[in-house]
Amino acid sequence: MTDARFTIEQHPFTVGDFERAPERFEVRSVPRSYGVRWDDRAPRDVVRELVLASPGNVLVVDRNVQRLHLADLDVPADRVFDIDATEEKKSLTHGALPLIAFFARREINKSSRAIVVGGGITQDVAGFAACMFKRGTPFTLVPTTLLSMCDSCIGAKTGVNHDGAKNQLALFSAPREVVIDPRFLTTLAPREVQSGLGEILKLHVTGGPVALDRYEALVPDGTAGAIDTARLKPLILGSLAVKRAVVEVDEFELDLRRSMNLGHTVGHAIESLSGYAIPHGHAVTLGMLVVNALSAHRGMLPADEHARLTRLGRDIVAAGSLATLRGIDLGRLTGLLGKDKKAEASRVAFVLVESIGALRFVALENDAALAAEIGEIVADVARG
Ligand SMILES: NC(=O)c1ccc[n+]([C@@H]2O[C@H](COP(=O)([O-])OP(=O)(O)OC[C@H]3O[C@@H](n4cnc5c(N)ncnc54)[C@H](O)[C@@H]3O)[C@@H](O)[C@H]2O)c1
Ligand SMILES: [Zn+2]
């Protein structure tokens, strides 16, 4: 039996034959579904074909990816907009508005397509700008990081940072198509691979025992450097299968999709407090370690499962991120938790882990006791 079964607030999900997650599928979405396909030809050929498919198409590309993979693309320079993929530039002023000005200069219309090539930051800025420009410019996503291939390329969320907090200006903006070319990953730094593994672990914990066993078989000791495409492919397709199951039920996060924020309540705060020195996926892993402890303290998550999740999480957090965590001011953590989009008045929304493959939503009072509890857990996690 290789079906992945899991529950969110007791709502049952099944991902049929998890080991054979498809490499071409549709994601049901509003107002229209979009296709996801695997294409492992040379990145230059894949991107060039997409850009030249129509004279109105433009390329929005991460500057590093352009240099590493698309230097000889041979597309007119005035059809290309490059993005400096940093959290500081993932903002309205420095990210979205300049891109909107480019769309306006190019007189982009509904029959043009923006081909967006980059990681989560590039996707967030471009998806946000495309959604705002003339109430929706069609775009195709070509993810280039592990994180963006396994998670952010589907689900239609986009957002930019504002006022010192993550994704405060945010929209739903679905792509027309997603094309995954694993060859981009050959140049990805190990810490970015680890960042992707954070979201992959989140999706495999969500996906339940079958999914997590598979994760453990493919990432035996968390050594991201040793991972090859043959192992990454099932991890990426498995992650997308779990995420797709959830977003197809609740694309607009009215309820069950909140589960995808597992590890993010504390993770986003840690990420911001570190001045973005801790990459998103590392922060999510740290956030999951905190949430696992919060769950165990509340009588959920059996001890053996807690120990397993602690080991899997610690395996993929880089020593550098732990060192940064030790240096940040934990006193500001609860203040930032209140700023999280999921927060309601004095309570903070957490996704807790009842057991592997069973998630629960719990709102905790954002008081001194919670601050002390989280402070203690974070300090323990940071000791390594
Ligand atoms: N919208 C969503 O659903 C969603 C989901 C998860 C994360 N996110 C967001 O995604 C962002 C993180 O994205 P990310 O981890 O994909 O990376 P990123 O876009 O932050 O890029 C990380 C670094 O890798 C570089 N890079 C990208 N592709 C490369 C390649 N193929 N080879 C070498 N270097 C490459 C970039 O230039 C950058 O320096 C965060 O801002 C996070 O909040 C969004
Ligand atoms: Zn995330």
CSV table of C-alpha atoms and ligand atoms in Angstrom, one decimal:
chain,number,residue,atom,x,y,z
A,1,MET,CA,0.0,0.0,0.0
A,2,THR,CA,1.7,3.2,-1.1
A,3,ASP,CA,-1.2,5.6,-0.9
A,4,ALA,CA,-0.3,8.6,1.3
A,5,ARG,CA,-3.1,9.2,3.8
A,6,PHE,CA,-3.3,12.1,6.2
A,7,THR,CA,-5.8,14.3,8.0
A,8,ILE,CA,-6.1,18.0,8.7
A,9,GLU,CA,-8.6,18.8,11.5
A,10,GLN,CA,-9.8,15.2,10.9
A,11,HIS,CA,-10.6,15.9,7.3
A,12,PRO,CA,-9.2,12.9,5.4
A,13,PHE,CA,-6.9,13.3,2.3
A,14,THR,CA,-5.5,10.6,0.1
A,15,VAL,CA,-2.7,10.9,-2.4
A,16,GLY,CA,-3.0,7.7,-4.5
A,17,ASP,CA,0.2,5.8,-5.2
A,18,PHE,CA,2.5,8.2,-3.6
A,19,GLU,CA,5.6,6.5,-5.1
A,20,ARG,CA,4.4,7.2,-8.6
A,21,ALA,CA,3.4,10.8,-8.1
A,22,PRO,CA,2.9,12.1,-11.7
A,23,GLU,CA,5.3,14.3,-13.6
A,24,ARG,CA,2.5,16.0,-15.5
A,25,PHE,CA,-0.7,17.0,-13.8
A,26,GLU,CA,-3.4,19.7,-13.6
A,27,VAL,CA,-4.0,21.8,-10.5
A,28,ARG,CA,-7.7,22.7,-10.1
A,29,SER,CA,-7.8,26.4,-9.5
A,30,VAL,CA,-10.1,29.5,-9.8
A,31,PRO,CA,-10.7,30.9,-12.4
A,32,ARG,CA,-9.0,28.2,-14.4
A,33,SER,CA,-6.8,25.1,-13.8
A,34,TYR,CA,-3.2,25.1,-14.7
A,35,GLY,CA,-0.8,22.4,-15.8
A,36,VAL,CA,2.5,21.4,-14.2
A,37,ARG,CA,5.0,19.5,-16.2
A,38,TRP,CA,8.6,18.1,-15.8
A,39,ASP,CA,11.0,19.1,-18.6
A,40,ASP,CA,14.6,18.2,-18.1
A,41,ARG,CA,16.1,19.6,-21.3
A,42,ALA,CA,18.8,22.3,-21.1
A,43,PRO,CA,17.4,25.3,-19.2
A,44,ARG,CA,18.3,27.6,-22.1
A,45,ASP,CA,16.2,25.6,-24.5
A,46,VAL,CA,13.2,25.3,-22.2
A,47,VAL,CA,13.2,29.1,-21.4
A,48,ARG,CA,13.9,30.2,-24.9
A,49,GLU,CA,11.0,28.2,-26.3
A,50,LEU,CA,8.6,29.7,-23.7
A,51,VAL,CA,9.7,33.3,-24.3
A,52,LEU,CA,9.7,33.1,-28.1
A,53,ALA,CA,6.3,31.3,-28.2
A,54,SER,CA,4.7,34.7,-28.8
A,55,PRO,CA,6.1,38.1,-29.8
A,56,GLY,CA,4.5,39.8,-26.7
A,57,ASN,CA,6.1,37.5,-24.2
A,58,VAL,CA,8.6,38.8,-21.8
A,59,LEU,CA,11.2,37.2,-19.5
A,60,VAL,CA,11.3,38.0,-15.8
A,61,VAL,CA,14.4,36.4,-14.4
A,62,ASP,CA,16.5,36.1,-11.2
A,63,ARG,CA,19.8,37.8,-12.0
A,64,ASN,CA,21.9,35.0,-10.7
A,65,VAL,CA,20.0,32.4,-12.7
A,66,GLN,CA,20.4,34.5,-15.8
A,67,ARG,CA,24.2,34.6,-15.4
A,68,LEU,CA,24.5,30.9,-14.5
A,69,HIS,CA,22.1,29.3,-17.0
A,70,LEU,CA,20.8,31.8,-19.6
A,71,ALA,CA,23.8,33.9,-20.6
A,72,ASP,CA,23.5,32.8,-24.2
A,73,LEU,CA,19.7,32.9,-24.4
A,74,ASP,CA,19.6,35.1,-27.5
A,75,VAL,CA,16.4,37.0,-26.7
A,76,PRO,CA,16.1,40.7,-27.3
A,77,ALA,CA,17.4,42.6,-24.2
A,78,ASP,CA,14.3,44.9,-24.1
A,79,ARG,CA,12.1,41.8,-23.4
A,80,VAL,CA,14.1,40.9,-20.3
A,81,PHE,CA,13.6,42.2,-16.8
A,82,ASP,CA,16.0,40.9,-14.1
A,83,ILE,CA,15.4,40.7,-10.5
A,84,ASP,CA,17.8,40.9,-7.5
A,85,ALA,CA,16.4,38.0,-5.4
A,86,THR,CA,16.8,39.3,-1.9
A,87,GLU,CA,14.2,39.7,0.9
A,88,GLU,CA,15.0,43.4,1.0
A,89,LYS,CA,14.0,43.8,-2.7
A,90,LYS,CA,10.9,41.6,-2.2
A,91,SER,CA,8.9,44.7,-1.5
A,92,LEU,CA,6.4,46.9,-3.2
A,93,THR,CA,8.8,49.7,-3.9
A,94,HIS,CA,11.9,47.9,-4.9
A,95,GLY,CA,10.4,44.8,-6.4
A,96,ALA,CA,6.8,45.0,-7.7
A,97,LEU,CA,6.5,48.6,-8.8
A,98,PRO,CA,9.6,48.5,-11.1
A,99,LEU,CA,8.3,45.4,-12.7
A,100,ILE,CA,4.9,46.9,-13.2
A,101,ALA,CA,6.7,49.9,-14.9
A,102,PHE,CA,8.4,47.4,-17.2
A,103,PHE,CA,5.0,45.7,-18.0
A,104,ALA,CA,3.6,49.2,-18.9
A,105,ARG,CA,6.7,50.0,-21.1
A,106,ARG,CA,6.3,46.8,-22.9
A,107,GLU,CA,2.5,47.4,-23.3
A,108,ILE,CA,1.9,43.9,-21.9
A,109,ASN,CA,-1.7,42.7,-22.5
A,110,LYS,CA,-3.8,39.6,-22.0
A,111,SER,CA,-2.3,37.9,-25.0
A,112,SER,CA,1.3,38.3,-23.7
A,113,ARG,CA,2.8,36.0,-21.1
A,114,ALA,CA,5.5,36.8,-18.5
A,115,ILE,CA,7.9,33.9,-18.3
A,116,VAL,CA,9.0,34.0,-14.6
A,117,VAL,CA,12.3,32.2,-14.1
A,118,GLY,CA,13.7,32.1,-10.5
A,119,GLY,CA,13.1,31.0,-6.9
A,120,GLY,CA,10.4,31.9,-4.5
A,121,ILE,CA,11.4,35.6,-4.3
A,122,THR,CA,11.2,36.0,-8.0
A,123,GLN,CA,7.9,34.2,-8.1
A,124,ASP,CA,6.5,36.3,-5.3
A,125,VAL,CA,7.5,39.6,-6.8
A,126,ALA,CA,6.4,38.7,-10.3
A,127,GLY,CA,3.2,37.0,-9.4
A,128,PHE,CA,2.2,39.9,-7.2
A,129,ALA,CA,3.1,42.5,-10.0
A,130,ALA,CA,1.3,40.4,-12.7
A,131,CYS,CA,-1.8,40.2,-10.6
A,132,MET,CA,-2.0,43.9,-10.0
A,133,PHE,CA,-1.2,45.0,-13.5
A,134,LYS,CA,-4.4,45.5,-15.4
A,135,ARG,CA,-6.2,43.1,-13.1
A,136,GLY,CA,-4.1,40.1,-14.1
A,137,THR,CA,-1.3,39.5,-16.6
A,138,PRO,CA,-0.8,35.8,-17.5
A,139,PHE,CA,2.4,34.3,-16.4
A,140,THR,CA,4.3,31.0,-16.5
A,141,LEU,CA,6.5,29.8,-13.6
A,142,VAL,CA,9.8,28.1,-14.2
A,143,PRO,CA,11.1,27.5,-10.7
A,144,THR,CA,14.9,27.3,-10.3
A,145,THR,CA,15.4,26.5,-6.6
A,146,LEU,CA,14.4,23.3,-4.8
A,147,LEU,CA,12.0,25.2,-2.6
A,148,SER,CA,10.2,26.8,-5.5
A,149,MET,CA,10.0,23.5,-7.4
A,150,CYS,CA,8.5,21.6,-4.5
A,151,ASP,CA,6.3,24.2,-2.9
A,152,SER,CA,5.8,27.8,-4.0
A,153,CYS,CA,5.2,27.1,-7.7
A,154,ILE,CA,1.7,25.8,-7.0
A,155,GLY,CA,-1.0,27.2,-4.8
A,156,ALA,CA,-1.2,30.7,-6.3
A,157,LYS,CA,0.0,32.6,-3.3
A,158,THR,CA,2.2,35.6,-3.9
A,159,GLY,CA,3.3,38.4,-1.5
A,160,VAL,CA,5.9,41.0,-0.8
A,161,ASN,CA,7.4,42.0,2.5
A,162,HIS,CA,6.2,45.3,4.2
A,163,ASP,CA,7.1,47.2,7.3
A,164,GLY,CA,9.6,44.6,8.5
A,165,ALA,CA,7.4,41.6,8.3
A,166,LYS,CA,7.1,38.8,5.7
A,167,ASN,CA,4.5,38.8,3.0
A,168,GLN,CA,2.3,41.5,4.5
A,169,LEU,CA,1.1,42.6,1.1
A,170,ALA,CA,-0.3,39.4,-0.4
A,171,LEU,CA,-2.6,38.2,-3.1
A,172,PHE,CA,-3.8,35.0,-4.8
A,173,SER,CA,-2.4,34.9,-8.3
A,174,ALA,CA,-2.3,31.6,-10.1
A,175,PRO,CA,0.1,30.9,-13.0
A,176,ARG,CA,-1.1,29.6,-16.4
A,177,GLU,CA,1.5,26.9,-16.4
A,178,VAL,CA,4.4,25.6,-14.3
A,179,VAL,CA,7.5,24.0,-16.0
A,180,ILE,CA,10.0,22.2,-13.7
A,181,ASP,CA,13.5,21.8,-15.1
A,182,PRO,CA,15.7,20.1,-12.5
A,183,ARG,CA,18.8,21.0,-14.3
A,184,PHE,CA,18.6,24.4,-12.7
A,185,LEU,CA,19.5,22.7,-9.4
A,186,THR,CA,23.0,21.9,-10.5
A,187,THR,CA,24.2,25.3,-9.4
A,188,LEU,CA,22.2,25.7,-6.2
A,189,ALA,CA,24.3,26.3,-3.1
A,190,PRO,CA,24.0,23.6,-0.4
A,191,ARG,CA,22.3,26.0,2.0
A,192,GLU,CA,19.6,26.7,-0.5
A,193,VAL,CA,19.1,22.9,-1.0
A,194,GLN,CA,18.7,22.6,2.7
A,195,SER,CA,16.2,25.4,2.6
A,196,GLY,CA,14.1,23.5,0.1
A,197,LEU,CA,14.4,20.4,2.3
A,198,GLY,CA,12.7,22.4,5.0
A,199,GLU,CA,9.5,22.7,3.0
A,200,ILE,CA,9.9,19.2,1.6
A,201,LEU,CA,10.0,17.9,5.2
A,202,LYS,CA,6.9,20.0,6.1
A,203,LEU,CA,5.0,18.5,3.2
A,204,HIS,CA,6.1,14.9,4.0
A,205,VAL,CA,5.2,15.3,7.7
A,206,THR,CA,1.8,16.6,6.5
A,207,GLY,CA,1.5,13.7,4.0
A,208,GLY,CA,1.7,11.1,6.8
A,209,PRO,CA,3.6,7.9,7.5
A,210,VAL,CA,3.9,6.7,3.9
A,211,ALA,CA,5.3,10.0,2.8
A,212,LEU,CA,7.6,10.4,5.7
A,213,ASP,CA,9.0,6.9,5.3
A,214,ARG,CA,9.8,7.8,1.7
A,215,TYR,CA,11.4,11.1,2.8
A,216,GLU,CA,13.6,9.3,5.2
A,217,ALA,CA,14.7,6.7,2.6
A,218,LEU,CA,15.6,9.5,0.1
A,219,VAL,CA,17.2,11.8,2.6
A,220,PRO,CA,18.8,9.3,5.0
A,221,ASP,CA,20.9,11.6,7.1
A,222,GLY,CA,19.9,15.0,5.9
A,223,THR,CA,23.1,15.4,3.9
A,224,ALA,CA,21.8,17.7,1.3
A,225,GLY,CA,25.1,17.8,-0.6
A,226,ALA,CA,24.8,14.1,-1.4
A,227,ILE,CA,21.4,14.5,-3.0
A,228,ASP,CA,21.2,13.9,-6.7
A,229,THR,CA,18.4,14.5,-9.2
A,230,ALA,CA,17.4,10.9,-9.1
A,231,ARG,CA,16.5,11.4,-5.4
A,232,LEU,CA,15.2,14.9,-5.8
A,233,LYS,CA,12.7,14.0,-8.4
A,234,PRO,CA,10.5,11.8,-6.2
A,235,LEU,CA,10.9,14.3,-3.4
A,236,ILE,CA,9.7,17.2,-5.5
A,237,LEU,CA,6.8,15.3,-7.1
A,238,GLY,CA,5.8,13.8,-3.8
A,239,SER,CA,5.8,17.3,-2.2
A,240,LEU,CA,3.7,18.7,-5.0
A,241,ALA,CA,1.2,15.8,-4.7
A,242,VAL,CA,0.6,16.6,-1.1
A,243,LYS,CA,0.3,20.3,-1.6
A,244,ARG,CA,-1.9,19.9,-4.6
A,245,ALA,CA,-4.3,17.7,-2.6
A,246,VAL,CA,-4.6,20.5,0.0
A,247,VAL,CA,-4.9,23.5,-2.3
A,248,GLU,CA,-7.4,21.8,-4.5
A,249,VAL,CA,-9.7,21.5,-1.5
A,250,ASP,CA,-9.0,25.0,-0.1
A,251,GLU,CA,-7.1,27.2,-2.6
A,252,PHE,CA,-8.1,30.5,-0.8
A,253,GLU,CA,-7.1,29.4,2.7
A,254,LEU,CA,-10.5,29.7,4.2
A,255,ASP,CA,-9.7,26.7,6.4
A,256,LEU,CA,-7.7,23.5,5.7
A,257,ARG,CA,-4.9,25.2,3.7
A,258,ARG,CA,-3.8,26.9,6.9
A,259,SER,CA,-2.0,23.6,7.5
A,260,MET,CA,0.6,24.6,4.9
A,261,ASN,CA,1.7,27.2,7.5
A,262,LEU,CA,3.1,24.3,9.6
A,263,GLY,CA,6.3,25.8,11.1
A,264,HIS,CA,5.7,29.2,9.6
A,265,THR,CA,4.2,31.1,12.6
A,266,VAL,CA,7.5,31.0,14.5
A,267,GLY,CA,9.5,30.5,11.3
A,268,HIS,CA,8.5,33.8,9.7
A,269,ALA,CA,9.3,35.6,13.0
A,270,ILE,CA,12.7,34.0,13.2
A,271,GLU,CA,13.4,34.8,9.5
A,272,SER,CA,12.5,38.5,10.0
A,273,LEU,CA,14.4,38.7,13.3
A,274,SER,CA,17.5,37.3,11.7
A,275,GLY,CA,17.4,40.1,9.2
A,276,TYR,CA,16.8,37.3,6.6
A,277,ALA,CA,20.2,35.8,7.3
A,278,ILE,CA,18.4,32.6,8.0
A,279,PRO,CA,16.9,31.4,4.7
A,280,HIS,CA,13.1,30.7,4.6
A,281,GLY,CA,13.3,26.9,4.6
A,282,HIS,CA,15.8,26.8,7.5
A,283,ALA,CA,13.4,29.1,9.5
A,284,VAL,CA,10.5,26.8,8.6
A,285,THR,CA,12.5,23.8,9.9
A,286,LEU,CA,13.3,25.7,13.1
A,287,GLY,CA,9.6,26.7,13.4
A,288,MET,CA,8.6,23.1,13.0
A,289,LEU,CA,11.0,22.0,15.8
A,290,VAL,CA,9.3,24.6,18.0
A,291,VAL,CA,5.8,23.5,17.0
A,292,ASN,CA,6.7,19.8,17.6
A,293,ALA,CA,7.7,20.7,21.2
A,294,LEU,CA,4.5,22.9,21.7
A,295,SER,CA,2.5,19.9,20.5
A,296,ALA,CA,4.2,17.5,22.8
A,297,HIS,CA,3.7,19.9,25.8
A,298,ARG,CA,0.0,19.8,25.1
A,299,GLY,CA,-0.3,16.0,25.1
A,300,MET,CA,-0.2,15.6,21.4
A,301,LEU,CA,2.6,14.0,19.3
A,302,PRO,CA,3.7,10.7,20.9
A,303,ALA,CA,7.3,10.8,22.3
A,304,ASP,CA,8.7,8.4,19.7
A,305,GLU,CA,7.3,10.5,16.8
A,306,HIS,CA,8.5,13.7,18.5
A,307,ALA,CA,12.0,12.2,18.7
A,308,ARG,CA,11.9,11.2,15.0
A,309,LEU,CA,10.7,14.6,13.9
A,310,THR,CA,13.4,16.3,16.0
A,311,ARG,CA,16.1,14.2,14.4
A,312,LEU,CA,14.8,14.8,10.9
A,313,GLY,CA,14.5,18.5,11.5
A,314,ARG,CA,17.9,18.9,13.1
A,315,ASP,CA,19.5,16.9,10.3
A,316,ILE,CA,18.7,19.7,7.8
A,317,VAL,CA,19.3,22.9,9.8
A,318,ALA,CA,22.7,24.3,8.9
A,319,ALA,CA,25.1,25.1,11.7
A,320,GLY,CA,25.3,28.6,10.3
A,321,SER,CA,21.5,29.1,10.8
A,322,LEU,CA,21.8,27.8,14.4
A,323,ALA,CA,24.6,30.2,15.1
A,324,THR,CA,22.5,33.1,13.8
A,325,LEU,CA,19.5,31.9,15.9
A,326,ARG,CA,21.7,32.1,19.0
A,327,GLY,CA,22.4,35.7,18.2
A,328,ILE,CA,18.9,37.0,17.8
A,329,ASP,CA,16.8,38.8,20.4
A,330,LEU,CA,14.1,36.3,21.4
A,331,GLY,CA,12.4,39.0,23.5
A,332,ARG,CA,11.0,40.5,20.2
A,333,LEU,CA,9.7,37.1,19.0
A,334,THR,CA,6.2,37.2,20.5
A,335,GLY,CA,5.7,40.8,19.3
A,336,LEU,CA,6.3,39.6,15.8
A,337,LEU,CA,4.1,36.6,16.2
A,338,GLY,CA,1.2,39.0,16.8
A,339,LYS,CA,2.1,40.5,13.4
A,340,ASP,CA,1.7,37.2,11.6
A,341,LYS,CA,-1.1,37.3,9.0
A,342,LYS,CA,-2.6,34.3,10.9
A,343,ALA,CA,-2.9,36.2,14.2
A,344,GLU,CA,-6.2,37.1,15.6
A,345,ALA,CA,-6.2,39.8,18.3
A,346,SER,CA,-4.4,38.5,21.4
A,347,ARG,CA,-4.2,34.9,20.2
A,348,VAL,CA,-1.6,33.4,17.8
A,349,ALA,CA,-2.7,30.7,15.4
A,350,PHE,CA,-0.5,27.6,15.3
A,351,VAL,CA,-0.6,24.4,13.3
A,352,LEU,CA,0.2,21.7,15.8
A,353,VAL,CA,1.1,18.1,15.1
A,354,GLU,CA,-1.2,15.6,16.7
A,355,SER,CA,0.8,12.8,15.1
A,356,ILE,CA,2.7,12.3,11.8
A,357,GLY,CA,0.0,13.0,9.1
A,358,ALA,CA,-2.5,14.5,11.5
A,359,LEU,CA,-2.5,18.3,11.9
A,360,ARG,CA,-4.6,20.5,14.2
A,361,PHE,CA,-5.2,24.2,14.3
A,362,VAL,CA,-4.9,25.7,17.8
A,363,ALA,CA,-5.0,29.4,18.8
A,364,LEU,CA,-2.8,30.1,21.8
A,365,GLU,CA,-3.0,33.1,24.1
A,366,ASN,CA,-0.1,35.4,23.2
A,367,ASP,CA,0.8,36.0,26.8
A,368,ALA,CA,3.9,36.0,29.0
A,369,ALA,CA,3.6,32.3,29.6
A,370,LEU,CA,3.6,31.5,25.9
A,371,ALA,CA,6.5,33.9,25.4
A,372,ALA,CA,8.5,32.1,28.1
A,373,GLU,CA,7.6,28.6,26.7
A,374,ILE,CA,8.7,29.5,23.2
A,375,GLY,CA,11.8,31.3,24.4
A,376,GLU,CA,12.8,28.1,26.3
A,377,ILE,CA,12.1,25.9,23.3
A,378,VAL,CA,14.0,28.2,20.8
A,379,ALA,CA,17.0,28.4,23.2
A,380,ASP,CA,17.0,24.6,23.4
A,381,VAL,CA,16.8,24.2,19.5
A,382,ALA,CA,19.5,26.8,19.1
A,383,ARG,CA,21.9,24.9,21.3
A,384,GLY,CA,22.0,22.3,18.5
B,1,LIG,N1,4.3,32.1,-2.5
B,1,LIG,C1,4.5,30.9,-1.9
B,1,LIG,O1,3.7,30.0,-1.9
B,1,LIG,C2,5.8,30.7,-1.1
B,1,LIG,C3,6.0,29.4,-0.5
B,1,LIG,C4,7.2,29.2,0.1
B,1,LIG,C5,8.2,30.2,0.1
B,1,LIG,N2,7.9,31.4,-0.5
B,1,LIG,C6,8.9,32.5,-0.4
B,1,LIG,O2,10.0,32.1,-1.3
B,1,LIG,C7,11.2,32.8,-0.8
B,1,LIG,C8,12.4,31.8,-0.8
B,1,LIG,O3,12.5,31.3,-2.1
B,1,LIG,P1,13.6,30.3,-2.6
B,1,LIG,O4,14.1,29.6,-1.4
B,1,LIG,O5,13.0,29.6,-3.7
B,1,LIG,O6,14.8,31.1,-3.1
B,1,LIG,P2,15.1,32.6,-3.5
B,1,LIG,O7,14.3,33.1,-4.5
B,1,LIG,O8,15.1,33.4,-2.2
B,1,LIG,O9,16.6,32.5,-4.0
B,1,LIG,C9,17.7,32.2,-3.1
B,1,LIG,C10,19.0,32.4,-3.7
B,1,LIG,O10,19.3,31.4,-4.7
B,1,LIG,C11,19.6,32.0,-5.9
B,1,LIG,N3,19.2,31.1,-7.0
B,1,LIG,C12,18.0,30.9,-7.5
B,1,LIG,N4,18.0,29.8,-8.3
B,1,LIG,C13,19.3,29.4,-8.4
B,1,LIG,C14,20.0,28.4,-9.2
B,1,LIG,N5,19.3,27.6,-10.0
B,1,LIG,N6,21.3,28.3,-9.0
B,1,LIG,C15,22.0,29.1,-8.2
B,1,LIG,N7,21.4,30.1,-7.4
B,1,LIG,C16,20.1,30.2,-7.6
B,1,LIG,C17,18.9,33.4,-5.9
B,1,LIG,O11,19.5,34.3,-6.8
B,1,LIG,C18,19.1,33.7,-4.4
B,1,LIG,O12,20.4,34.3,-4.2
B,1,LIG,C19,10.9,33.4,0.5
B,1,LIG,O13,10.7,34.8,0.3
B,1,LIG,C20,9.6,32.7,0.9
B,1,LIG,O14,8.8,33.6,1.7
B,1,LIG,C21,6.8,31.7,-1.1
B,2,ZN,ZN,7.2,28.5,3.3
